Short mmCIF file of C-alpha atoms in Angstrom, two decimals:
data_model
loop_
_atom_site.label_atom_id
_atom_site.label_comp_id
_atom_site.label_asym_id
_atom_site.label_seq_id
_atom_site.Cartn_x
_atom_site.Cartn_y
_atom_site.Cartn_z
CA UNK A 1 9.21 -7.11 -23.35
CA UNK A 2 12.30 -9.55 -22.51
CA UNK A 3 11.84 -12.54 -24.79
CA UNK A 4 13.45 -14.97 -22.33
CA UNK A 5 10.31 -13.79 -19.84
CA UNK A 6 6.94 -15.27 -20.43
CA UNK A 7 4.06 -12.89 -20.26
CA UNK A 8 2.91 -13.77 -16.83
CA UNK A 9 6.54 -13.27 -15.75
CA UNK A 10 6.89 -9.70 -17.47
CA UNK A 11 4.08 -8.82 -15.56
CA UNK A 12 5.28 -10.05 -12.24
CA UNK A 13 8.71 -8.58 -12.79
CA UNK A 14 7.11 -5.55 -13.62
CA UNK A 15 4.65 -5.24 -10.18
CA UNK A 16 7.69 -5.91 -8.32
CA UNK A 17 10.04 -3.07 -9.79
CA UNK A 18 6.85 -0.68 -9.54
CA UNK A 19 6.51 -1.09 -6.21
CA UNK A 20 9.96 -0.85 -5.42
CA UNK A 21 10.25 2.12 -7.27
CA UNK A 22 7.34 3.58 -5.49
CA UNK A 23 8.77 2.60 -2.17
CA UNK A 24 12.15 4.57 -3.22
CA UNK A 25 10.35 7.96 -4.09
CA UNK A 26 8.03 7.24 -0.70
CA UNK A 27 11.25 7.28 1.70
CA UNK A 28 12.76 10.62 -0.18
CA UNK A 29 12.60 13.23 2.10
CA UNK A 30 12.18 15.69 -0.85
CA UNK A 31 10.92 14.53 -4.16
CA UNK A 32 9.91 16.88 -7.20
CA UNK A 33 7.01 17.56 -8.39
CA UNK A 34 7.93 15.41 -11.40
CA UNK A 35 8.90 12.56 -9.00
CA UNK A 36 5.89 13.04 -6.93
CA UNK A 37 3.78 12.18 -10.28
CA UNK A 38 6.26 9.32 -11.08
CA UNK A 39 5.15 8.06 -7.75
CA UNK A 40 1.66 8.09 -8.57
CA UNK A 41 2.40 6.46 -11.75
CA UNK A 42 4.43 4.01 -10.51
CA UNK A 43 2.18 2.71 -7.16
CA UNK A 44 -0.42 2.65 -10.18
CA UNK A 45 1.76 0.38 -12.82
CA UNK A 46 2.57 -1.99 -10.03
CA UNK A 47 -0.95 -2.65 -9.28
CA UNK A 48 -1.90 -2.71 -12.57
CA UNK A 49 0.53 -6.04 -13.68
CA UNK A 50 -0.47 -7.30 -10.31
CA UNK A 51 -3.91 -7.57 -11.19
CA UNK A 52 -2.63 -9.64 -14.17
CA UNK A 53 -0.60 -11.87 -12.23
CA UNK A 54 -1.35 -11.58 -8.77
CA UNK A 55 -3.95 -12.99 -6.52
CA UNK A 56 -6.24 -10.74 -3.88
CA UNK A 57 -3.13 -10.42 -1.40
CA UNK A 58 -0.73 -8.57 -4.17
CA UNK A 59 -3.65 -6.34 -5.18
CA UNK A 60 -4.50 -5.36 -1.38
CA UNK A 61 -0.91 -4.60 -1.04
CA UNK A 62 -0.91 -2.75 -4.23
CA UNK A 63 -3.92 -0.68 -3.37
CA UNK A 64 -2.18 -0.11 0.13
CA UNK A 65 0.72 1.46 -1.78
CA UNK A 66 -1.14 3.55 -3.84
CA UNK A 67 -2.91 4.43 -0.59
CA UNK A 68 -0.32 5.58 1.32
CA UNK A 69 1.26 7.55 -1.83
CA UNK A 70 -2.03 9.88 -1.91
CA UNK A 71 -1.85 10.43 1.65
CA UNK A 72 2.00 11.44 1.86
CA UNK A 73 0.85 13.81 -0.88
CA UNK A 74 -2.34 15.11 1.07
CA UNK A 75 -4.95 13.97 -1.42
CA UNK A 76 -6.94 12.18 1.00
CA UNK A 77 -10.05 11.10 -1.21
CA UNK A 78 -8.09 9.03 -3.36
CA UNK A 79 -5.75 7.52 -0.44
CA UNK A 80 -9.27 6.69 0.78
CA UNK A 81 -10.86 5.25 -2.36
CA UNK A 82 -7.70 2.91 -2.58
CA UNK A 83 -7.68 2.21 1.17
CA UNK A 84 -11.28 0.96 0.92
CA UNK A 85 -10.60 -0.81 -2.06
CA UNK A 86 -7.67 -2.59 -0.54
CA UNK A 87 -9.87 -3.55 2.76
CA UNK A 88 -12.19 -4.83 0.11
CA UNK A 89 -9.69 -7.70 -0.96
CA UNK A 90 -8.89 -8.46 1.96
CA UNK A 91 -12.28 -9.09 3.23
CA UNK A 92 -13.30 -10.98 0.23
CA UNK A 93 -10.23 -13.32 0.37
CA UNK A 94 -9.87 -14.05 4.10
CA UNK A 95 -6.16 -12.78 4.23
CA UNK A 96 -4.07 -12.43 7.10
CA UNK A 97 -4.23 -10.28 9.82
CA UNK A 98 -1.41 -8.26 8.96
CA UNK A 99 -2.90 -8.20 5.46
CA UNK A 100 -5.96 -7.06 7.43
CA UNK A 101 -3.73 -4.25 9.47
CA UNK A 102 -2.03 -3.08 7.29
CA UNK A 103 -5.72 -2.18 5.15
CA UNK A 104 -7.22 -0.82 8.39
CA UNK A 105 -4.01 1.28 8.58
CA UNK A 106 -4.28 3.01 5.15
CA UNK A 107 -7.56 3.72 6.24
CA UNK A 108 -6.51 5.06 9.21
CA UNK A 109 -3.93 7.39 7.33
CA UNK A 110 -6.63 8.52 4.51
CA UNK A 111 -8.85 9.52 7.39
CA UNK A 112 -5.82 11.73 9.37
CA UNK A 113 -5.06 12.85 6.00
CA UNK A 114 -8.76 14.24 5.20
CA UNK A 115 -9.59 15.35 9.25
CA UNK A 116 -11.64 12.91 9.89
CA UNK A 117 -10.88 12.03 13.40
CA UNK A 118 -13.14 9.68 14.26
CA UNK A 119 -12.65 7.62 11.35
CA UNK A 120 -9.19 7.68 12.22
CA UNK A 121 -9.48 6.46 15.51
CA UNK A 122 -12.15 3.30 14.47
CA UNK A 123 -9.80 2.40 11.98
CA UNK A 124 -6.18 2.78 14.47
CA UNK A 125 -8.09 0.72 16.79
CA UNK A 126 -8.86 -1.74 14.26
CA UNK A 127 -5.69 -1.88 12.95
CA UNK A 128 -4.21 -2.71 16.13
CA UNK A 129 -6.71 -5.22 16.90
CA UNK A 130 -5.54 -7.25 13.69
CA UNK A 131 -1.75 -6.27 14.06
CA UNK A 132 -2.12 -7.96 17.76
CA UNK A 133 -3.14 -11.64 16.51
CA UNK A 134 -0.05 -11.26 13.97
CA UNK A 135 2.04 -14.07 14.70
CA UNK A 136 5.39 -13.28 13.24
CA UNK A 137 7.08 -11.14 15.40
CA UNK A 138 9.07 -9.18 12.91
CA UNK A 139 5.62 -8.93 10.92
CA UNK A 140 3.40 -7.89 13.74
CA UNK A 141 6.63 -4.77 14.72
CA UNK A 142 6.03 -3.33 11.39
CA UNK A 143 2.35 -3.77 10.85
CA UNK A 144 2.50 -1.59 14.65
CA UNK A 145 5.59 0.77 13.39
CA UNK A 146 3.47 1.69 10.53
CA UNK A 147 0.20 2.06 12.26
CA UNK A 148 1.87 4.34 14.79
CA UNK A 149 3.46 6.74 12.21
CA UNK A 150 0.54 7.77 10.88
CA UNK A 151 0.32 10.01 14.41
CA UNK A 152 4.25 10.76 14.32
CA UNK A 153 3.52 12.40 10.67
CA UNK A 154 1.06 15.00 11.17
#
Protein backbone atom coordinates (compact mmCIF):
# COMPACT_ATOMS: atom_id res chain seq x y z
CA UNK A 1 0.00 0.00 0.00
CA UNK A 2 1.29 3.72 -0.83
CA UNK A 3 2.07 5.25 2.55
CA UNK A 4 1.20 8.79 1.41
CA UNK A 5 -2.57 7.14 0.72
CA UNK A 6 -4.82 6.61 3.64
CA UNK A 7 -6.67 3.36 3.72
CA UNK A 8 -9.94 4.62 2.50
CA UNK A 9 -7.99 6.25 -0.35
CA UNK A 10 -6.04 2.92 -1.32
CA UNK A 11 -9.22 1.48 -1.63
CA UNK A 12 -10.79 4.11 -3.78
CA UNK A 13 -7.73 4.31 -5.98
CA UNK A 14 -7.88 0.80 -6.24
CA UNK A 15 -11.93 0.48 -7.44
CA UNK A 16 -11.09 3.04 -9.87
CA UNK A 17 -7.98 1.32 -11.64
CA UNK A 18 -10.10 -2.06 -11.47
CA UNK A 19 -12.66 -0.83 -13.29
CA UNK A 20 -10.67 0.83 -15.71
CA UNK A 21 -8.77 -2.08 -16.24
CA UNK A 22 -11.86 -4.08 -16.73
CA UNK A 23 -13.22 -1.55 -19.13
CA UNK A 24 -9.79 -1.94 -21.24
CA UNK A 25 -9.98 -5.85 -21.57
CA UNK A 26 -14.06 -5.27 -22.25
CA UNK A 27 -13.36 -3.04 -25.52
CA UNK A 28 -10.51 -5.70 -26.86
CA UNK A 29 -11.78 -7.21 -29.71
CA UNK A 30 -9.72 -10.38 -28.87
CA UNK A 31 -8.56 -11.05 -25.38
CA UNK A 32 -6.88 -14.42 -24.12
CA UNK A 33 -8.07 -16.71 -22.21
CA UNK A 34 -5.68 -15.45 -19.52
CA UNK A 35 -7.03 -11.88 -20.07
CA UNK A 36 -10.53 -13.03 -20.16
CA UNK A 37 -9.91 -14.36 -16.38
CA UNK A 38 -8.01 -11.09 -15.57
CA UNK A 39 -11.25 -9.52 -16.53
CA UNK A 40 -13.20 -11.42 -14.21
CA UNK A 41 -10.76 -10.73 -11.59
CA UNK A 42 -10.50 -7.37 -12.13
CA UNK A 43 -14.58 -6.28 -12.50
CA UNK A 44 -14.42 -8.40 -9.12
CA UNK A 45 -11.39 -6.34 -7.25
CA UNK A 46 -13.05 -3.13 -8.23
CA UNK A 47 -16.20 -3.98 -6.57
CA UNK A 48 -14.66 -5.41 -3.86
CA UNK A 49 -12.65 -1.88 -2.57
CA UNK A 50 -15.83 -0.23 -3.61
CA UNK A 51 -17.76 -1.89 -1.12
CA UNK A 52 -15.12 -0.52 1.34
CA UNK A 53 -15.31 2.88 0.21
CA UNK A 54 -18.15 3.37 -1.86
CA UNK A 55 -21.75 4.04 -1.26
CA UNK A 56 -24.86 1.95 -3.06
CA UNK A 57 -24.25 3.92 -6.48
CA UNK A 58 -20.37 2.63 -6.87
CA UNK A 59 -21.46 -0.89 -5.91
CA UNK A 60 -24.50 -0.90 -8.53
CA UNK A 61 -22.03 0.25 -11.01
CA UNK A 62 -19.60 -2.29 -9.89
CA UNK A 63 -22.04 -5.12 -10.04
CA UNK A 64 -23.07 -3.68 -13.58
CA UNK A 65 -19.46 -4.23 -14.65
CA UNK A 66 -19.09 -7.48 -13.46
CA UNK A 67 -22.45 -8.00 -15.19
CA UNK A 68 -21.69 -7.15 -18.41
CA UNK A 69 -18.14 -9.03 -18.20
CA UNK A 70 -20.11 -12.52 -17.72
CA UNK A 71 -22.30 -11.77 -20.48
CA UNK A 72 -19.53 -10.74 -23.14
CA UNK A 73 -18.15 -14.11 -22.01
CA UNK A 74 -21.58 -16.05 -22.38
CA UNK A 75 -21.94 -17.10 -18.77
CA UNK A 76 -25.27 -15.79 -18.38
CA UNK A 77 -26.19 -17.04 -14.74
CA UNK A 78 -23.62 -15.10 -13.18
CA UNK A 79 -24.14 -11.83 -15.51
CA UNK A 80 -27.62 -12.41 -14.07
CA UNK A 81 -26.86 -12.94 -10.37
CA UNK A 82 -24.78 -9.61 -10.58
CA UNK A 83 -27.40 -7.84 -12.71
CA UNK A 84 -30.01 -8.55 -10.01
CA UNK A 85 -27.77 -7.72 -7.42
CA UNK A 86 -26.95 -4.40 -8.97
CA UNK A 87 -30.91 -3.59 -9.52
CA UNK A 88 -30.98 -4.45 -5.87
CA UNK A 89 -28.87 -1.25 -4.88
CA UNK A 90 -30.38 0.67 -6.82
CA UNK A 91 -33.78 0.02 -5.59
CA UNK A 92 -32.76 0.16 -2.04
CA UNK A 93 -30.99 3.57 -2.44
CA UNK A 94 -33.36 5.51 -4.71
CA UNK A 95 -30.59 6.23 -7.38
CA UNK A 96 -30.98 7.82 -10.55
CA UNK A 97 -32.62 6.83 -13.45
CA UNK A 98 -29.70 6.20 -15.42
CA UNK A 99 -28.40 4.35 -12.36
CA UNK A 100 -31.76 2.60 -12.72
CA UNK A 101 -31.12 1.97 -16.75
CA UNK A 102 -28.25 1.10 -16.81
CA UNK A 103 -29.33 -2.03 -13.98
CA UNK A 104 -32.41 -2.83 -16.10
CA UNK A 105 -29.90 -3.02 -19.01
CA UNK A 106 -27.53 -5.66 -17.53
CA UNK A 107 -30.53 -7.43 -16.96
CA UNK A 108 -31.57 -7.11 -20.20
CA UNK A 109 -28.10 -8.43 -21.54
CA UNK A 110 -27.97 -11.51 -18.89
CA UNK A 111 -31.38 -12.46 -20.21
CA UNK A 112 -30.20 -12.26 -24.28
CA UNK A 113 -27.21 -13.89 -23.04
CA UNK A 114 -29.13 -17.02 -21.36
CA UNK A 115 -32.30 -17.04 -24.23
CA UNK A 116 -34.58 -15.77 -22.27
CA UNK A 117 -36.53 -13.58 -24.53
CA UNK A 118 -39.10 -12.42 -22.66
CA UNK A 119 -37.07 -11.41 -19.86
CA UNK A 120 -35.16 -9.58 -22.24
CA UNK A 121 -37.78 -7.66 -23.62
CA UNK A 122 -39.46 -6.62 -19.85
CA UNK A 123 -36.22 -5.57 -18.91
CA UNK A 124 -35.23 -3.41 -22.64
CA UNK A 125 -38.49 -1.86 -22.08
CA UNK A 126 -37.69 -0.99 -18.67
CA UNK A 127 -34.54 0.19 -19.34
CA UNK A 128 -35.75 2.57 -21.77
CA UNK A 129 -38.45 3.73 -19.63
CA UNK A 130 -35.73 4.93 -17.00
CA UNK A 131 -33.10 6.01 -19.72
CA UNK A 132 -36.13 8.40 -21.08
CA UNK A 133 -36.56 10.57 -17.72
CA UNK A 134 -32.55 10.89 -17.82
CA UNK A 135 -31.96 14.42 -17.86
CA UNK A 136 -28.43 14.87 -19.03
CA UNK A 137 -28.36 14.57 -22.50
CA UNK A 138 -24.95 13.08 -22.93
CA UNK A 139 -26.05 10.64 -19.97
CA UNK A 140 -29.41 9.64 -21.27
CA UNK A 141 -27.28 8.87 -25.27
CA UNK A 142 -25.25 6.35 -23.53
CA UNK A 143 -27.60 4.84 -21.05
CA UNK A 144 -29.74 4.30 -24.83
CA UNK A 145 -26.31 3.38 -26.86
CA UNK A 146 -25.77 0.74 -24.37
CA UNK A 147 -29.24 -0.54 -24.04
CA UNK A 148 -29.42 -0.86 -27.82
CA UNK A 149 -26.17 -2.91 -28.23
CA UNK A 150 -27.22 -5.55 -26.40
CA UNK A 151 -29.44 -6.39 -29.85
CA UNK A 152 -26.43 -5.20 -32.21
CA UNK A 153 -24.24 -8.05 -30.30
CA UNK A 154 -25.97 -11.19 -30.78
Amino acid sequence: MDSRLTLNEWHRKQAVDNFNQTWDLIDRAVRSPEENLAMIHKAHASRYHWGEVGGLHEMATGEWQISRVYALLGMGESSLFHARAGLSYCERGSLSPFDIAIAHEALARASHVLGARGQRDEALAAARSFAATIEKDEDRRYALAEIDSIMKDS
